[in-house]
């Protein structure tokens, strides 16, 4: 837990297995709530792009995809090594 605090990491989740042992009556209530969120359009899946960003001119596009949450994990801008420098 100390690493979570030091690295400013966010933890979100539940221990679902504990419900099946200690609160079996809660499971249908939770699933009904989830189903209502999906039906009402308040809960939606996330689609990520597999777009590849190559070259410094694509940094703007990479940052835009990151801000729109179209990416997962890290965004990497590849810098090609062949050819001459454009500087």
Tab-separated table of N, CA and C in Angstrom:
chain	number	residue	atom	x	y	z
A	1	UNK	N	0.820	-1.189	0.000
A	1	UNK	CA	0.000	0.000	0.000
A	1	UNK	C	0.866	1.257	0.000
A	2	UNK	N	2.035	1.185	0.602
A	2	UNK	CA	2.926	2.335	0.638
A	2	UNK	C	3.311	2.774	-0.772
A	3	UNK	N	3.556	1.821	-1.668
A	3	UNK	CA	3.917	2.150	-3.050
A	3	UNK	C	2.769	2.887	-3.734
A	4	UNK	N	1.538	2.483	-3.433
A	4	UNK	CA	0.367	3.150	-4.007
A	4	UNK	C	0.363	4.622	-3.611
A	5	UNK	N	0.641	4.908	-2.357
A	5	UNK	CA	0.656	6.290	-1.889
A	5	UNK	C	1.833	7.073	-2.455
A	6	UNK	N	2.998	6.451	-2.492
A	6	UNK	CA	4.192	7.146	-2.967
A	6	UNK	C	4.151	7.435	-4.463
A	7	UNK	N	3.583	6.537	-5.231
A	7	UNK	CA	3.564	6.678	-6.691
A	7	UNK	C	2.286	7.345	-7.204
A	8	UNK	N	1.403	7.774	-6.281
A	8	UNK	CA	0.147	8.424	-6.656
A	8	UNK	C	-0.678	7.534	-7.588
A	9	UNK	N	-0.811	6.268	-7.215
A	9	UNK	CA	-1.538	5.271	-7.996
A	9	UNK	C	-2.970	5.186	-7.474
A	10	UNK	N	-3.914	5.000	-8.354
A	10	UNK	CA	-5.313	4.863	-7.979
A	10	UNK	C	-5.721	3.395	-8.060
A	11	UNK	N	-6.345	2.892	-7.017
A	11	UNK	CA	-6.860	1.525	-6.997
A	11	UNK	C	-8.379	1.569	-6.945
A	12	UNK	N	-9.008	0.859	-7.855
A	12	UNK	CA	-10.459	0.799	-7.881
A	12	UNK	C	-10.852	-0.651	-8.096
A	13	UNK	N	-11.794	-1.135	-7.322
A	13	UNK	CA	-12.239	-2.503	-7.524
A	13	UNK	C	-12.996	-3.039	-6.327
A	14	UNK	N	-13.475	-4.249	-6.479
A	14	UNK	CA	-14.178	-4.927	-5.391
A	14	UNK	C	-13.667	-6.358	-5.315
A	15	UNK	N	-13.872	-6.964	-4.196
A	15	UNK	CA	-13.534	-8.378	-4.045
A	15	UNK	C	-14.826	-9.161	-4.266
A	16	UNK	N	-15.115	-9.465	-5.526
A	16	UNK	CA	-16.389	-10.078	-5.901
A	16	UNK	C	-16.594	-11.427	-5.220
A	17	UNK	N	-15.537	-12.185	-5.017
A	17	UNK	CA	-15.665	-13.491	-4.377
A	17	UNK	C	-16.213	-13.405	-2.967
A	18	UNK	N	-15.938	-12.313	-2.280
A	18	UNK	CA	-16.443	-12.147	-0.915
A	18	UNK	C	-17.959	-12.026	-0.901
A	19	UNK	N	-18.545	-11.447	-1.949
A	19	UNK	CA	-20.005	-11.359	-2.012
A	19	UNK	C	-20.639	-12.746	-2.028
A	20	UNK	N	-20.052	-13.664	-2.788
A	20	UNK	CA	-20.641	-15.002	-2.896
A	20	UNK	C	-20.554	-15.777	-1.589
A	21	UNK	N	-19.655	-15.375	-0.712
A	21	UNK	CA	-19.512	-16.058	0.576
A	21	UNK	C	-20.302	-15.357	1.676
A	22	UNK	N	-20.144	-14.031	1.766
A	22	UNK	CA	-20.687	-13.295	2.905
A	22	UNK	C	-21.988	-12.554	2.622
A	23	UNK	N	-22.250	-12.202	1.376
A	23	UNK	CA	-23.438	-11.405	1.055
A	23	UNK	C	-24.112	-11.934	-0.211
A	24	UNK	N	-24.567	-13.152	-0.171
A	24	UNK	CA	-25.167	-13.754	-1.367
A	24	UNK	C	-26.408	-12.998	-1.833
A	25	UNK	N	-27.113	-12.364	-0.930
A	25	UNK	CA	-28.315	-11.618	-1.309
A	25	UNK	C	-27.974	-10.342	-2.087
A	26	UNK	N	-26.741	-9.903	-2.026
A	26	UNK	CA	-26.328	-8.668	-2.700
A	26	UNK	C	-26.052	-8.885	-4.186
A	27	UNK	N	-25.695	-10.088	-4.581
A	27	UNK	CA	-25.300	-10.356	-5.969
A	27	UNK	C	-26.397	-9.989	-6.970
A	28	UNK	N	-27.645	-10.430	-6.802
A	28	UNK	CA	-28.679	-10.039	-7.774
A	28	UNK	C	-28.933	-8.533	-7.797
A	29	UNK	N	-28.802	-7.882	-6.662
A	29	UNK	CA	-29.008	-6.433	-6.599
A	29	UNK	C	-27.944	-5.717	-7.425
A	30	UNK	N	-26.701	-6.164	-7.282
A	30	UNK	CA	-25.602	-5.553	-8.034
A	30	UNK	C	-25.798	-5.778	-9.534
A	31	UNK	N	-26.133	-7.000	-9.934
A	31	UNK	CA	-26.326	-7.281	-11.361
A	31	UNK	C	-27.498	-6.498	-11.929
A	32	UNK	N	-28.577	-6.358	-11.178
A	32	UNK	CA	-29.711	-5.550	-11.645
A	32	UNK	C	-29.287	-4.094	-11.837
A	33	UNK	N	-28.482	-3.589	-10.913
A	33	UNK	CA	-27.977	-2.222	-11.047
A	33	UNK	C	-27.110	-2.052	-12.279
A	34	UNK	N	-26.243	-3.029	-12.533
A	34	UNK	CA	-25.383	-2.974	-13.720
A	34	UNK	C	-26.232	-3.031	-14.988
A	35	UNK	N	-27.225	-3.918	-15.012
A	35	UNK	CA	-28.100	-4.028	-16.183
A	35	UNK	C	-28.851	-2.728	-16.448
A	36	UNK	N	-29.303	-2.057	-15.394
A	36	UNK	CA	-29.995	-0.773	-15.571
A	36	UNK	C	-29.053	0.291	-16.136
A	37	UNK	N	-27.812	0.304	-15.672
A	37	UNK	CA	-26.840	1.264	-16.199
A	37	UNK	C	-26.593	1.037	-17.688
A	38	UNK	N	-26.491	-0.227	-18.092
A	38	UNK	CA	-26.271	-0.551	-19.503
A	38	UNK	C	-27.498	-0.171	-20.323
A	39	UNK	N	-28.678	-0.521	-19.837
A	39	UNK	CA	-29.921	-0.226	-20.547
A	39	UNK	C	-30.129	1.273	-20.714
A	40	UNK	N	-29.798	2.047	-19.680
A	40	UNK	CA	-29.975	3.504	-19.716
A	40	UNK	C	-28.870	4.219	-20.482
A	41	UNK	N	-27.875	3.474	-20.954
A	41	UNK	CA	-26.784	4.074	-21.710
A	41	UNK	C	-25.772	4.820	-20.857
A	42	UNK	N	-25.796	4.593	-19.555
A	42	UNK	CA	-24.863	5.267	-18.649
A	42	UNK	C	-23.563	4.493	-18.483
A	43	UNK	N	-23.551	3.284	-18.964
A	43	UNK	CA	-22.365	2.433	-18.878
A	43	UNK	C	-22.068	1.947	-20.280
A	44	UNK	N	-20.891	2.224	-20.754
A	44	UNK	CA	-20.553	1.810	-22.113
A	44	UNK	C	-19.146	1.231	-22.135
A	45	UNK	N	-18.906	0.402	-23.094
A	45	UNK	CA	-17.589	-0.190	-23.244
A	45	UNK	C	-16.588	0.832	-23.765
A	46	UNK	N	-15.348	0.482	-23.689
A	46	UNK	CA	-14.287	1.356	-24.169
A	46	UNK	C	-13.646	0.722	-25.389
A	47	UNK	N	-13.500	1.501	-26.439
A	47	UNK	CA	-12.826	1.029	-27.642
A	47	UNK	C	-11.488	1.740	-27.748
A	48	UNK	N	-10.443	0.958	-27.954
A	48	UNK	CA	-9.106	1.520	-28.057
A	48	UNK	C	-8.609	1.404	-29.486
A	49	UNK	N	-7.772	2.336	-29.865
A	49	UNK	CA	-7.190	2.323	-31.202
A	49	UNK	C	-5.868	1.561	-31.186
A	50	UNK	N	-5.563	0.937	-32.286
A	50	UNK	CA	-4.265	0.286	-32.451
A	50	UNK	C	-3.412	1.098	-33.420
A	51	UNK	N	-3.727	2.372	-33.530
A	51	UNK	CA	-3.009	3.235	-34.461
A	51	UNK	C	-1.548	3.356	-34.056
A	52	UNK	N	-0.694	3.369	-35.051
A	52	UNK	CA	0.741	3.506	-34.811
A	52	UNK	C	1.155	4.932	-35.168
A	53	UNK	N	1.881	5.568	-34.270
A	53	UNK	CA	2.334	6.938	-34.476
A	53	UNK	C	3.824	6.910	-34.813
A	54	UNK	N	4.158	7.265	-36.046
A	54	UNK	CA	5.549	7.209	-36.507
A	54	UNK	C	5.965	8.606	-36.960
A	55	UNK	N	7.048	9.100	-36.386
A	55	UNK	CA	7.599	10.399	-36.756
A	55	UNK	C	7.189	11.500	-35.790
A	56	UNK	N	8.058	12.490	-35.660
A	56	UNK	CA	7.782	13.596	-34.741
A	56	UNK	C	6.534	14.382	-35.130
A	57	UNK	N	6.206	14.392	-36.410
A	57	UNK	CA	5.014	15.116	-36.848
A	57	UNK	C	3.724	14.471	-36.323
A	58	UNK	N	3.797	13.250	-35.788
A	58	UNK	CA	2.615	12.554	-35.264
A	58	UNK	C	2.436	12.729	-33.751
A	59	UNK	N	3.323	13.493	-33.110
A	59	UNK	CA	3.206	13.711	-31.665
A	59	UNK	C	1.863	14.353	-31.334
A	60	UNK	N	1.460	15.333	-32.136
A	60	UNK	CA	0.176	16.006	-31.908
A	60	UNK	C	-0.977	15.004	-31.959
A	61	UNK	N	-0.963	14.110	-32.946
A	61	UNK	CA	-2.013	13.092	-33.074
A	61	UNK	C	-1.999	12.127	-31.895
A	62	UNK	N	-0.809	11.759	-31.447
A	62	UNK	CA	-0.685	10.835	-30.318
A	62	UNK	C	-1.240	11.461	-29.045
A	63	UNK	N	-0.926	12.721	-28.809
A	63	UNK	CA	-1.440	13.407	-27.621
A	63	UNK	C	-2.953	13.584	-27.695
A	64	UNK	N	-3.465	13.842	-28.887
A	64	UNK	CA	-4.915	13.980	-29.056
A	64	UNK	C	-5.617	12.656	-28.763
A	65	UNK	N	-5.072	11.550	-29.257
A	65	UNK	CA	-5.658	10.229	-28.981
A	65	UNK	C	-5.613	9.924	-27.494
A	66	UNK	N	-4.540	10.319	-26.852
A	66	UNK	CA	-4.409	10.108	-25.413
A	66	UNK	C	-5.448	10.923	-24.656
A	67	UNK	N	-5.651	12.163	-25.033
A	67	UNK	CA	-6.617	13.009	-24.330
A	67	UNK	C	-8.053	12.560	-24.575
A	68	UNK	N	-8.313	11.922	-25.715
A	68	UNK	CA	-9.657	11.398	-26.000
A	68	UNK	C	-9.867	9.999	-25.428
A	69	UNK	N	-8.858	9.490	-24.734
A	69	UNK	CA	-8.892	8.155	-24.126
A	69	UNK	C	-9.137	7.061	-25.157
A	70	UNK	N	-8.516	7.211	-26.307
A	70	UNK	CA	-8.622	6.213	-27.368
A	70	UNK	C	-7.482	5.212	-27.306
A	71	UNK	N	-6.642	5.308	-26.303
A	71	UNK	CA	-5.465	4.461	-26.200
A	71	UNK	C	-5.528	3.640	-24.924
A	72	UNK	N	-4.694	2.629	-24.854
A	72	UNK	CA	-4.556	1.859	-23.623
A	72	UNK	C	-3.077	1.712	-23.344
A	73	UNK	N	-2.730	1.715	-22.087
A	73	UNK	CA	-1.314	1.629	-21.735
A	73	UNK	C	-0.589	2.906	-22.097
A	74	UNK	N	0.537	2.768	-22.730
A	74	UNK	CA	1.359	3.913	-23.111
A	74	UNK	C	1.119	4.284	-24.568
A	75	UNK	N	1.385	5.534	-24.874
A	75	UNK	CA	1.390	5.980	-26.261
A	75	UNK	C	2.848	6.176	-26.649
A	76	UNK	N	3.266	5.502	-27.701
A	76	UNK	CA	4.655	5.566	-28.154
A	76	UNK	C	4.688	6.193	-29.536
A	77	UNK	N	5.538	7.185	-29.685
A	77	UNK	CA	5.784	7.771	-31.002
A	77	UNK	C	7.120	7.223	-31.472
A	78	UNK	N	7.080	6.445	-32.547
A	78	UNK	CA	8.307	5.848	-33.081
A	78	UNK	C	9.015	6.855	-33.981
A	79	UNK	N	10.302	6.951	-33.789
A	79	UNK	CA	11.119	7.846	-34.602
A	79	UNK	C	11.926	6.985	-35.568
A	80	UNK	N	11.643	7.077	-36.871
A	80	UNK	CA	12.378	6.255	-37.831
A	80	UNK	C	13.854	6.648	-37.865
A	81	UNK	N	14.716	5.664	-38.024
A	81	UNK	CA	16.160	5.900	-38.000
A	81	UNK	C	16.789	5.895	-39.392
A	82	UNK	N	16.050	5.480	-40.402
A	82	UNK	CA	16.634	5.432	-41.740
A	82	UNK	C	16.537	6.813	-42.397
A	83	UNK	N	17.394	7.048	-43.330
A	83	UNK	CA	17.369	8.306	-44.074
A	83	UNK	C	18.063	9.437	-43.346
A	84	UNK	N	17.954	10.611	-43.923
A	84	UNK	CA	18.608	11.793	-43.359
A	84	UNK	C	17.678	12.519	-42.397
A	85	UNK	N	18.274	13.252	-41.503
A	85	UNK	CA	17.518	14.071	-40.568
A	85	UNK	C	16.849	15.215	-41.321
A	86	UNK	N	15.659	15.584	-40.909
A	86	UNK	CA	14.944	16.679	-41.553
A	86	UNK	C	15.179	18.000	-40.833
A	87	UNK	N	16.101	18.024	-39.886
A	87	UNK	CA	16.384	19.263	-39.152
A	87	UNK	C	17.303	20.162	-39.920
